[in-house]
CSV table of N, CA and C and ligand atoms in Angstrom, one decimal:
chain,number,residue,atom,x,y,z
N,1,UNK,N,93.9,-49.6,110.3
N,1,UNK,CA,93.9,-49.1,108.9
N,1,UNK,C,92.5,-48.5,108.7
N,2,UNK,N,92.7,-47.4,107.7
N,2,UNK,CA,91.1,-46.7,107.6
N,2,UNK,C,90.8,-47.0,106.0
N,3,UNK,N,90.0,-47.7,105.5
N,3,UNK,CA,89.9,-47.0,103.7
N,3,UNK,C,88.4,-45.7,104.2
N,4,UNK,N,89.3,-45.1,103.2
N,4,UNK,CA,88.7,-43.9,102.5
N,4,UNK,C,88.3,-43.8,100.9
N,5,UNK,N,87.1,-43.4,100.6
N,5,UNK,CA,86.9,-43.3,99.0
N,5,UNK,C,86.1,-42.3,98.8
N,6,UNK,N,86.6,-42.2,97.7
N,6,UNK,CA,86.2,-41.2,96.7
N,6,UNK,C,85.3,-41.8,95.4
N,7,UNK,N,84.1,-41.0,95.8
N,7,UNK,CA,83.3,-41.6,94.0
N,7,UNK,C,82.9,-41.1,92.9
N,8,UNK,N,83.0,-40.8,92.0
N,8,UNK,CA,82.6,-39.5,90.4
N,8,UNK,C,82.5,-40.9,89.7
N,9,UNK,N,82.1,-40.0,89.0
N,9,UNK,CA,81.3,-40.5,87.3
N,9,UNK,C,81.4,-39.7,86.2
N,10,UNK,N,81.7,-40.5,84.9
N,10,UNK,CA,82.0,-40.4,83.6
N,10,UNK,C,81.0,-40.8,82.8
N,11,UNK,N,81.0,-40.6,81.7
N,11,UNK,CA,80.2,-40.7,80.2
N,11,UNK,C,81.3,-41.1,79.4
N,12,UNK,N,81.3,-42.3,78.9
N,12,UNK,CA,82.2,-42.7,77.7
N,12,UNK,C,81.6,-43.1,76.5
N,13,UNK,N,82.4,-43.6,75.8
N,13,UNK,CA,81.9,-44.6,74.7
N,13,UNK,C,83.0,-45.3,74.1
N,14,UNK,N,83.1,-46.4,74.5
N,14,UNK,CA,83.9,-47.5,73.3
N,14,UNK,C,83.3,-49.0,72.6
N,15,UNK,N,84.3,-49.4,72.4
N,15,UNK,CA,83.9,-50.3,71.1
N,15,UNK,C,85.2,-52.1,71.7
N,16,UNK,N,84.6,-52.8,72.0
N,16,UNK,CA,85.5,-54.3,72.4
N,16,UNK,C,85.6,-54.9,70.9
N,17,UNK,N,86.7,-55.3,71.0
N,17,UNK,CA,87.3,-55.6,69.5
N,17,UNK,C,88.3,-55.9,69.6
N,18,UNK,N,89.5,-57.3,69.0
N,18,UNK,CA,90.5,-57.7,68.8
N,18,UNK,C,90.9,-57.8,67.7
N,19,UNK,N,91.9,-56.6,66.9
N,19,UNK,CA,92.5,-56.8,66.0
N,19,UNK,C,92.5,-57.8,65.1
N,20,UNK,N,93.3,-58.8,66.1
N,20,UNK,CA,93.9,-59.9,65.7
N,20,UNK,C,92.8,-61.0,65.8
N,21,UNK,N,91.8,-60.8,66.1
N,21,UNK,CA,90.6,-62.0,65.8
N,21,UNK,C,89.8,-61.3,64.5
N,22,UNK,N,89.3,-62.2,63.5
N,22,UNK,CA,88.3,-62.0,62.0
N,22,UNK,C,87.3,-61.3,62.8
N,23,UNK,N,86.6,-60.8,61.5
N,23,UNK,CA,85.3,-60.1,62.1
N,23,UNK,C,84.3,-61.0,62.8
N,24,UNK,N,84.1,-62.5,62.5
N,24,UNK,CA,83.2,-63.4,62.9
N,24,UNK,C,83.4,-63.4,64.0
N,25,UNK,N,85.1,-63.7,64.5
N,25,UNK,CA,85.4,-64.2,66.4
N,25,UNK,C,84.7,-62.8,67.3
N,26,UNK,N,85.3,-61.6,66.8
N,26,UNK,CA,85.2,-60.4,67.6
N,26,UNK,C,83.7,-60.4,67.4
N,27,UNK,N,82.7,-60.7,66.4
N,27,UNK,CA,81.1,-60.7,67.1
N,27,UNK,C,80.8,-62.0,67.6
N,28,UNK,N,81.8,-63.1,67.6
N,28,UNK,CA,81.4,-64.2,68.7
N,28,UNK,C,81.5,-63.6,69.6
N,29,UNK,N,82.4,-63.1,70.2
N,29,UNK,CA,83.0,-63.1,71.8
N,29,UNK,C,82.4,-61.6,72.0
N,30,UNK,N,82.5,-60.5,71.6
N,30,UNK,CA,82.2,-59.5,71.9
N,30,UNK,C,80.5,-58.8,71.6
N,31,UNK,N,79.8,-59.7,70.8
N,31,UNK,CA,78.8,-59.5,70.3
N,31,UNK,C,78.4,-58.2,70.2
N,32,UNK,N,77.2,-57.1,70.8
N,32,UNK,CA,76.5,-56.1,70.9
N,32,UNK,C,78.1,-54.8,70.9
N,33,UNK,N,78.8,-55.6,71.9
N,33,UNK,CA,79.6,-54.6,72.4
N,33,UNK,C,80.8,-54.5,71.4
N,34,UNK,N,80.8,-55.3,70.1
N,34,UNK,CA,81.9,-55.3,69.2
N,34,UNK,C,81.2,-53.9,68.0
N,35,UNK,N,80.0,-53.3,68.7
N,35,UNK,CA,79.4,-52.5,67.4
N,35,UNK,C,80.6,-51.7,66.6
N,36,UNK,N,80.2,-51.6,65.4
N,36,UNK,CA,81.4,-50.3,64.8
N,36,UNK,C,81.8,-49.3,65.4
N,37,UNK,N,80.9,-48.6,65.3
N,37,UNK,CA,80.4,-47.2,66.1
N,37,UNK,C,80.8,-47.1,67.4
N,38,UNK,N,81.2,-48.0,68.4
N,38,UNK,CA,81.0,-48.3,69.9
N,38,UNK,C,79.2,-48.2,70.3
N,39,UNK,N,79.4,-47.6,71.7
N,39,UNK,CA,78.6,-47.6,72.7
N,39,UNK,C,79.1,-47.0,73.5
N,40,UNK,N,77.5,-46.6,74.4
N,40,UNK,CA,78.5,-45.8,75.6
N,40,UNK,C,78.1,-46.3,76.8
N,41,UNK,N,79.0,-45.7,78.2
N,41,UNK,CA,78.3,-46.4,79.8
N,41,UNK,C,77.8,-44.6,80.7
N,42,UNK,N,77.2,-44.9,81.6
N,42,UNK,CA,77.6,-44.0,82.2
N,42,UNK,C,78.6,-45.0,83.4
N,43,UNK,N,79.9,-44.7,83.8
N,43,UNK,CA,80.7,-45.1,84.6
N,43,UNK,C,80.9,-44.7,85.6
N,44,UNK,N,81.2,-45.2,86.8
N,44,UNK,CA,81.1,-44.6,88.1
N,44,UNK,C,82.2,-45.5,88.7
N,45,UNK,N,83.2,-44.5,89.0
N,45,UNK,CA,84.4,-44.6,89.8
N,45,UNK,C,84.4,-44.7,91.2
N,46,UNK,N,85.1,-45.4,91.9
N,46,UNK,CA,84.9,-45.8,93.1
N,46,UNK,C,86.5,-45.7,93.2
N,47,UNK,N,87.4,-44.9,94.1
N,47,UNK,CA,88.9,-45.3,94.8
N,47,UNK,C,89.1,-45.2,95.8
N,48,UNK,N,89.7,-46.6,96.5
N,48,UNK,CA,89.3,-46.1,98.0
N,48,UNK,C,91.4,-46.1,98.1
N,49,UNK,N,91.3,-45.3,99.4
N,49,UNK,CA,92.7,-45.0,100.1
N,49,UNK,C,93.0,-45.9,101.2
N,50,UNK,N,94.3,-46.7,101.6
N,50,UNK,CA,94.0,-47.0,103.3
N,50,UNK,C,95.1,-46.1,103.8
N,51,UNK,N,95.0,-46.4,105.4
N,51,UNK,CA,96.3,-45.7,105.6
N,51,UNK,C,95.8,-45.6,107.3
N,52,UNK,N,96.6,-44.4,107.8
N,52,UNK,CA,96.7,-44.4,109.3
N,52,UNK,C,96.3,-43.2,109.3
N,53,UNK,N,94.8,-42.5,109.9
N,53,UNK,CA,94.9,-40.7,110.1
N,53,UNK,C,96.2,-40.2,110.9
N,54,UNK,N,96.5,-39.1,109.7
N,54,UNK,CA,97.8,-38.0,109.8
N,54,UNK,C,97.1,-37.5,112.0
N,55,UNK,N,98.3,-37.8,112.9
N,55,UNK,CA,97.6,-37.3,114.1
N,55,UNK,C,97.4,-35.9,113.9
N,56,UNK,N,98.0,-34.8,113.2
N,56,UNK,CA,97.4,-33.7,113.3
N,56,UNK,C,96.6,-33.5,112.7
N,57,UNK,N,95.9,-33.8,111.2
N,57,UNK,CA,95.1,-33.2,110.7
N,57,UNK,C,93.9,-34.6,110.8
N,58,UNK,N,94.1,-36.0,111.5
N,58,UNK,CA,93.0,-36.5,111.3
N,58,UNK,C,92.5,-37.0,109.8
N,59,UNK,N,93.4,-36.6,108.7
N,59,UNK,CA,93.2,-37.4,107.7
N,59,UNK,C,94.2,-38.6,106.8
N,60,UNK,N,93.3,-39.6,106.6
N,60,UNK,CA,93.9,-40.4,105.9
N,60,UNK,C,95.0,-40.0,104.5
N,61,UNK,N,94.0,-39.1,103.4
N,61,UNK,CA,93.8,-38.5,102.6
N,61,UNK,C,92.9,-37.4,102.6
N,62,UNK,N,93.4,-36.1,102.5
N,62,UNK,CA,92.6,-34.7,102.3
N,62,UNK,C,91.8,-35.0,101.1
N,63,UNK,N,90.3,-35.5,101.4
N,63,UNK,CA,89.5,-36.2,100.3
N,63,UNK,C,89.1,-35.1,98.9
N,64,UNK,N,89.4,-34.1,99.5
N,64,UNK,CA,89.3,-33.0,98.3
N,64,UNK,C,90.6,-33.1,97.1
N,65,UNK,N,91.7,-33.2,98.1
N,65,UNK,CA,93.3,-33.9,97.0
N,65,UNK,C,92.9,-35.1,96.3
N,66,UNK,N,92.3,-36.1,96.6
N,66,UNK,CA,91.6,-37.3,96.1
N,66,UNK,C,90.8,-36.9,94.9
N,67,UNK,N,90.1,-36.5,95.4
N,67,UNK,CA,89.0,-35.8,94.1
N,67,UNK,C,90.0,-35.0,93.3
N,68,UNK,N,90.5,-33.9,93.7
N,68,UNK,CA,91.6,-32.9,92.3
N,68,UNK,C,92.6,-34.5,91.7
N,69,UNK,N,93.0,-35.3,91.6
N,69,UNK,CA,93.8,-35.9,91.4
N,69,UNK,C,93.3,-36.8,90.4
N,70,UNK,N,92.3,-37.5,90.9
N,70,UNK,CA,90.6,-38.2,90.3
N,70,UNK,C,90.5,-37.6,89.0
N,71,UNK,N,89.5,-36.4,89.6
N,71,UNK,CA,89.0,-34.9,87.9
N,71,UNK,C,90.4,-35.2,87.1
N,72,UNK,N,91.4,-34.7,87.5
N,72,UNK,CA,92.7,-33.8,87.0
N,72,UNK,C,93.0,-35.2,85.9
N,73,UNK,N,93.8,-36.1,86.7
N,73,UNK,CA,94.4,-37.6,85.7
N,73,UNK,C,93.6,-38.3,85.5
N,74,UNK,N,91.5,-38.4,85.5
N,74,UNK,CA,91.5,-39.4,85.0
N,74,UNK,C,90.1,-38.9,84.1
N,75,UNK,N,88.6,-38.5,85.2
N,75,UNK,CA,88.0,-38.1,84.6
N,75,UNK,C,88.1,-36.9,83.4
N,76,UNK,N,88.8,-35.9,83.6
N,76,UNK,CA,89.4,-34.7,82.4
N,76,UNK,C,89.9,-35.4,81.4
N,77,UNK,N,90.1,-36.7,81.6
N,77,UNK,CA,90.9,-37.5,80.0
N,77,UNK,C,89.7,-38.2,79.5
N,78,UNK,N,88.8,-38.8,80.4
N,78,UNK,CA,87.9,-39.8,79.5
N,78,UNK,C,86.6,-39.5,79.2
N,79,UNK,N,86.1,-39.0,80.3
N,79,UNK,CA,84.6,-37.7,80.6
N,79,UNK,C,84.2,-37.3,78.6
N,80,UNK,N,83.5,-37.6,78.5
N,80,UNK,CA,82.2,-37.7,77.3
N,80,UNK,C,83.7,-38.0,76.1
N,81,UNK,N,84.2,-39.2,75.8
N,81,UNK,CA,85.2,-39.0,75.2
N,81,UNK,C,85.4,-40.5,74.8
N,82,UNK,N,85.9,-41.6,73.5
N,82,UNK,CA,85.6,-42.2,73.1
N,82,UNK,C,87.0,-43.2,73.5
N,83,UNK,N,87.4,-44.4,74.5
N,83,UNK,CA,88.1,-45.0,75.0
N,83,UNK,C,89.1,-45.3,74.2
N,84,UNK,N,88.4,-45.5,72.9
N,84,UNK,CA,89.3,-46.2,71.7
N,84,UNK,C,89.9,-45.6,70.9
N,85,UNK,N,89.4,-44.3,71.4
N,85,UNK,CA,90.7,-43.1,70.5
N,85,UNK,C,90.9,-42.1,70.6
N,86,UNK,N,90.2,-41.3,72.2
N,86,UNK,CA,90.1,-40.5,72.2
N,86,UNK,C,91.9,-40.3,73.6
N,87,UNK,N,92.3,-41.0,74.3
N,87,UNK,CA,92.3,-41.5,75.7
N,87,UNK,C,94.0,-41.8,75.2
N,88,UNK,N,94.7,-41.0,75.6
N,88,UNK,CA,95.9,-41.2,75.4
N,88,UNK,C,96.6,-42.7,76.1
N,89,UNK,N,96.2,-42.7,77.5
N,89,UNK,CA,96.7,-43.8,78.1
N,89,UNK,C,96.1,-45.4,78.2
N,90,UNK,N,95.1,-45.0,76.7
N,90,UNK,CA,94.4,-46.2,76.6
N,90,UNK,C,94.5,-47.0,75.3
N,91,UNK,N,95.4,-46.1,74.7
N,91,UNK,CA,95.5,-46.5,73.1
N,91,UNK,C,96.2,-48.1,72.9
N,92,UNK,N,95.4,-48.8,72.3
N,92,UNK,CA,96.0,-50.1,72.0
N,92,UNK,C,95.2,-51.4,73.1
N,93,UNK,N,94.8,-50.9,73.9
N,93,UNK,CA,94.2,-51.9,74.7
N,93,UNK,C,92.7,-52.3,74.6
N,94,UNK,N,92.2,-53.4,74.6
N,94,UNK,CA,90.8,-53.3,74.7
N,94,UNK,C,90.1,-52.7,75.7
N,95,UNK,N,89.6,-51.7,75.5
N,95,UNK,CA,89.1,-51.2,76.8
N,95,UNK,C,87.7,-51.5,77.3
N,96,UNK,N,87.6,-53.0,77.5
N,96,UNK,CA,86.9,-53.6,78.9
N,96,UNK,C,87.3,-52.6,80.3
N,97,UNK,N,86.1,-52.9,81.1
N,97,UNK,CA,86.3,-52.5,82.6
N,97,UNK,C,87.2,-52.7,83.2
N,98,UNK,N,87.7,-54.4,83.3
N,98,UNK,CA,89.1,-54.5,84.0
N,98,UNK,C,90.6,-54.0,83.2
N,99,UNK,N,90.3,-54.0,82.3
N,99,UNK,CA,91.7,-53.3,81.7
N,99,UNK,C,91.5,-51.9,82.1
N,100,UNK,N,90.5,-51.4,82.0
N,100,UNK,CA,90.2,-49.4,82.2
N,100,UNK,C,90.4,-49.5,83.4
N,101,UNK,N,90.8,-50.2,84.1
N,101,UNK,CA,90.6,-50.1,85.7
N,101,UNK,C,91.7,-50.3,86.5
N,102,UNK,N,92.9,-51.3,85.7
N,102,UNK,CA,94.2,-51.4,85.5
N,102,UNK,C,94.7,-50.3,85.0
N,103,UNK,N,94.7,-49.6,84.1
N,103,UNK,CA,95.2,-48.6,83.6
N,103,UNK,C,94.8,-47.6,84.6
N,104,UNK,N,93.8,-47.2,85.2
N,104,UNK,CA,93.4,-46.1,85.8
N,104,UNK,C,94.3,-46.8,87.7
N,105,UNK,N,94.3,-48.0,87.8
N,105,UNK,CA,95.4,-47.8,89.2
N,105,UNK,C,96.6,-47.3,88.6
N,106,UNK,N,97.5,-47.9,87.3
N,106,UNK,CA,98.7,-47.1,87.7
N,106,UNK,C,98.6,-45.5,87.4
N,107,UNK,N,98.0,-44.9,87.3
N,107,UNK,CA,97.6,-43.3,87.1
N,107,UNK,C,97.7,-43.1,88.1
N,108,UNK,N,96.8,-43.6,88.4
N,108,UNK,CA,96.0,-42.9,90.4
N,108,UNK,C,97.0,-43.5,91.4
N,109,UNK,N,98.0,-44.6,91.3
N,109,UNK,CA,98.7,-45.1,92.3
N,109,UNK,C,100.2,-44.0,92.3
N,110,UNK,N,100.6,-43.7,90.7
N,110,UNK,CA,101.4,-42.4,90.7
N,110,UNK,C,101.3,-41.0,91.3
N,111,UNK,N,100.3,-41.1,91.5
N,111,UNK,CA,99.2,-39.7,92.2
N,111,UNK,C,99.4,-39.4,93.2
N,112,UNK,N,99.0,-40.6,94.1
N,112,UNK,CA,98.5,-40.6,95.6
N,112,UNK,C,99.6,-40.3,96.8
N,113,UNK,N,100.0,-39.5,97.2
N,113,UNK,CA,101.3,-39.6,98.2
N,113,UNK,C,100.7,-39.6,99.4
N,114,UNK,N,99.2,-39.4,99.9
N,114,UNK,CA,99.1,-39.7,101.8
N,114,UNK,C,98.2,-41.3,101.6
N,115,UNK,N,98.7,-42.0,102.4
N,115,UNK,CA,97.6,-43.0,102.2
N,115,UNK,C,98.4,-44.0,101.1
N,116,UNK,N,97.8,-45.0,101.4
N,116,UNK,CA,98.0,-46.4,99.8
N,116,UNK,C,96.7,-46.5,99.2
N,117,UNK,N,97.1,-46.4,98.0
N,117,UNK,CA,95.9,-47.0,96.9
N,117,UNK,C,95.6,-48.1,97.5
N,118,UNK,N,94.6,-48.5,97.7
N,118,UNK,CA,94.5,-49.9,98.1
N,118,UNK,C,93.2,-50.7,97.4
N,119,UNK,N,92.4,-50.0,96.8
N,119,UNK,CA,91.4,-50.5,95.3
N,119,UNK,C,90.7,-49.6,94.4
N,120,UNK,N,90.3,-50.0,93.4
N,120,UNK,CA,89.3,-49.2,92.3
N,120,UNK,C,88.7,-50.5,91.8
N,121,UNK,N,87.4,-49.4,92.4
N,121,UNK,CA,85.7,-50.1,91.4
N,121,UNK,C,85.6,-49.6,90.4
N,122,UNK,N,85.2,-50.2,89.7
N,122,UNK,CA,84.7,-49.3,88.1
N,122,UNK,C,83.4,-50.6,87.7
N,123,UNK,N,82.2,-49.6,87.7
N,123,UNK,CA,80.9,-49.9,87.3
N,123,UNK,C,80.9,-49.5,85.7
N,124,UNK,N,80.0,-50.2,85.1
N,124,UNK,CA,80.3,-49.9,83.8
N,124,UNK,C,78.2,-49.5,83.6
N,125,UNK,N,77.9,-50.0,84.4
N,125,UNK,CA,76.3,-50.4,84.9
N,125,UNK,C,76.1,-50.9,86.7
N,126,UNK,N,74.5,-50.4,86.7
N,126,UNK,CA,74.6,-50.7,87.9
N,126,UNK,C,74.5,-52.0,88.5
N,127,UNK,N,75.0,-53.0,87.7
N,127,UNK,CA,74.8,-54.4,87.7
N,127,UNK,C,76.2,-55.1,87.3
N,128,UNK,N,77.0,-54.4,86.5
N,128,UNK,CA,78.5,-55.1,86.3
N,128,UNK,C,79.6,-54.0,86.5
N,129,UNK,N,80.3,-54.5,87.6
N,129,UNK,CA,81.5,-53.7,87.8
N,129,UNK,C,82.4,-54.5,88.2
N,130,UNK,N,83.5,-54.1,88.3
N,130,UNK,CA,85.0,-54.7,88.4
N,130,UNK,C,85.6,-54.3,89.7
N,131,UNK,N,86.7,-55.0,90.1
N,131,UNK,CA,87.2,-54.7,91.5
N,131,UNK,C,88.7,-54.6,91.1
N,132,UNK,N,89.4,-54.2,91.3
N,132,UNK,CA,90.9,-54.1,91.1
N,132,UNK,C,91.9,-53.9,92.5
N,133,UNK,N,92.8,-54.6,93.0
N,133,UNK,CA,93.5,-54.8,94.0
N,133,UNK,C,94.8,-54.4,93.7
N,134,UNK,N,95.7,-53.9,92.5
N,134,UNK,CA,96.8,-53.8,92.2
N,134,UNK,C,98.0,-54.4,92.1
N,135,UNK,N,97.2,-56.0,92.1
N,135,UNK,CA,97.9,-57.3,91.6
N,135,UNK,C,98.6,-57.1,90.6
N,136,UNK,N,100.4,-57.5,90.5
N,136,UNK,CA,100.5,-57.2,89.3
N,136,UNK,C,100.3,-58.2,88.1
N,137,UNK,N,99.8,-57.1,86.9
N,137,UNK,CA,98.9,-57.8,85.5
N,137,UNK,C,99.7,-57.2,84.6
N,138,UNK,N,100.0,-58.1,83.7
N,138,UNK,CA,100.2,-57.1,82.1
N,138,UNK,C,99.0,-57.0,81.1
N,139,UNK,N,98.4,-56.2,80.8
N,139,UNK,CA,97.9,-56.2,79.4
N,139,UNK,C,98.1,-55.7,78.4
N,140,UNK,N,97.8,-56.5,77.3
N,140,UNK,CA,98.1,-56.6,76.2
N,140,UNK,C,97.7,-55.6,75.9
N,141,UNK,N,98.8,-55.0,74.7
N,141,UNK,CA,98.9,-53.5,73.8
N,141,UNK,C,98.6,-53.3,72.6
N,142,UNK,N,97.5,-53.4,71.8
N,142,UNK,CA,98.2,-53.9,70.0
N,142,UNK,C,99.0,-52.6,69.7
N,143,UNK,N,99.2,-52.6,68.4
N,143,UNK,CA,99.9,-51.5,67.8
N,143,UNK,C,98.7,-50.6,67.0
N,144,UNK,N,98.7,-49.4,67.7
N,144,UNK,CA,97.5,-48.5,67.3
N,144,UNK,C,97.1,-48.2,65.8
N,145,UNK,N,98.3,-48.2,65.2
N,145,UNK,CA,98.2,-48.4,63.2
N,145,UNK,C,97.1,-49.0,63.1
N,146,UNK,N,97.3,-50.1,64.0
N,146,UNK,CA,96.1,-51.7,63.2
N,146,UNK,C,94.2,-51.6,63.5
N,147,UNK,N,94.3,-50.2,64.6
N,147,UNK,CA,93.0,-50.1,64.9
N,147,UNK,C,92.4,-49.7,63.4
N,148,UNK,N,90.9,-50.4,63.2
N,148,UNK,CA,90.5,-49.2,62.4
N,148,UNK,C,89.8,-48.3,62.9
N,149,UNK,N,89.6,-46.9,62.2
N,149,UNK,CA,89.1,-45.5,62.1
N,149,UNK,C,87.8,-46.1,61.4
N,150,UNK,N,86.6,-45.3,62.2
N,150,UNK,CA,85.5,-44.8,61.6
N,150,UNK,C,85.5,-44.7,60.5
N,151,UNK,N,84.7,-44.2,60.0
N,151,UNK,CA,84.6,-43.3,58.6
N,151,UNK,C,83.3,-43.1,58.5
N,152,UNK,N,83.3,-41.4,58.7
N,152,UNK,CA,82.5,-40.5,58.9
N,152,UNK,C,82.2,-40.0,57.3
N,153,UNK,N,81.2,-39.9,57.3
N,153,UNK,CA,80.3,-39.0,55.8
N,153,UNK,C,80.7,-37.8,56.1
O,1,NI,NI1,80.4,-51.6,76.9
């Protein structure tokens, strides 16, 4: 088996917050990162492929398809764009690393036809990142009504 990866980077900004916890719990547990406003990361994607090189063409994955696939379904949706409401396939979840990272394998696992998905990194810093195997996980969805909206001057 070969992995192969692909790596790009994003500019986000979101906001960690549970609904369903008072404002006191969500700045216990989420403190800095519960701001109103959010925050942002620069993020850096990591997906690697395994698989067997194709004997004619020598590739696992045509790493340029990797990348169009990457840009197209993931970076084009979240790239300078706000997790918590901008991000169609994120609405309702807390968008921590490991949940953004779960969400972004089943995208990318829909994607990929040479090769198996076989992981995603997601750095959120160059000191904490997540590792995802495509265990299956459910995460929790609230109902988008309940988020609050900003409120802009
Ligand atoms: Ni953060």
């Amino acid at each position: 088996m070969v992995y192969v990866t692909r790596k790009c980077h994003f500019s986000a900004s979101h906001r960690l917050y549970n609904p369903e916890f008072s404002a006191e719990k969500n700045e216990a547990i989420f403190d800095k990162c519960n701001n109103f406003y959010g925050h942002g990361h620069n993020y850096v994607l990591e997906v690697t492929v395994a698989g067997i090189p194709d004997p004619e063409t020598g590739y696992v994955i045509d790493l340029k398809k990797l990348r169009d696939i990457m840009e197209e379904k993931i970076i084009e949706k979240v790239d300078h764009k706000h997790l918590n409401y901008d991000v169609d396939f994120l609405q309702g979840i807390i968008p921590t690393a490991e949940n953004v990272a779960i969400v972004f394998w089943q995208i990318l696992d829909l994607n990929i036809k040479s090769g198996k998905l076989h992981s995603i990194k997601l750095y959120e810093s160059e000191n904490n990142f997540v590792e995802y195997f495509g265990e299956p996980v459910t995460i929790k969805r609230q109902n988008v009504s309940h988020q609050p909206q900003p409120e802009f001057a």
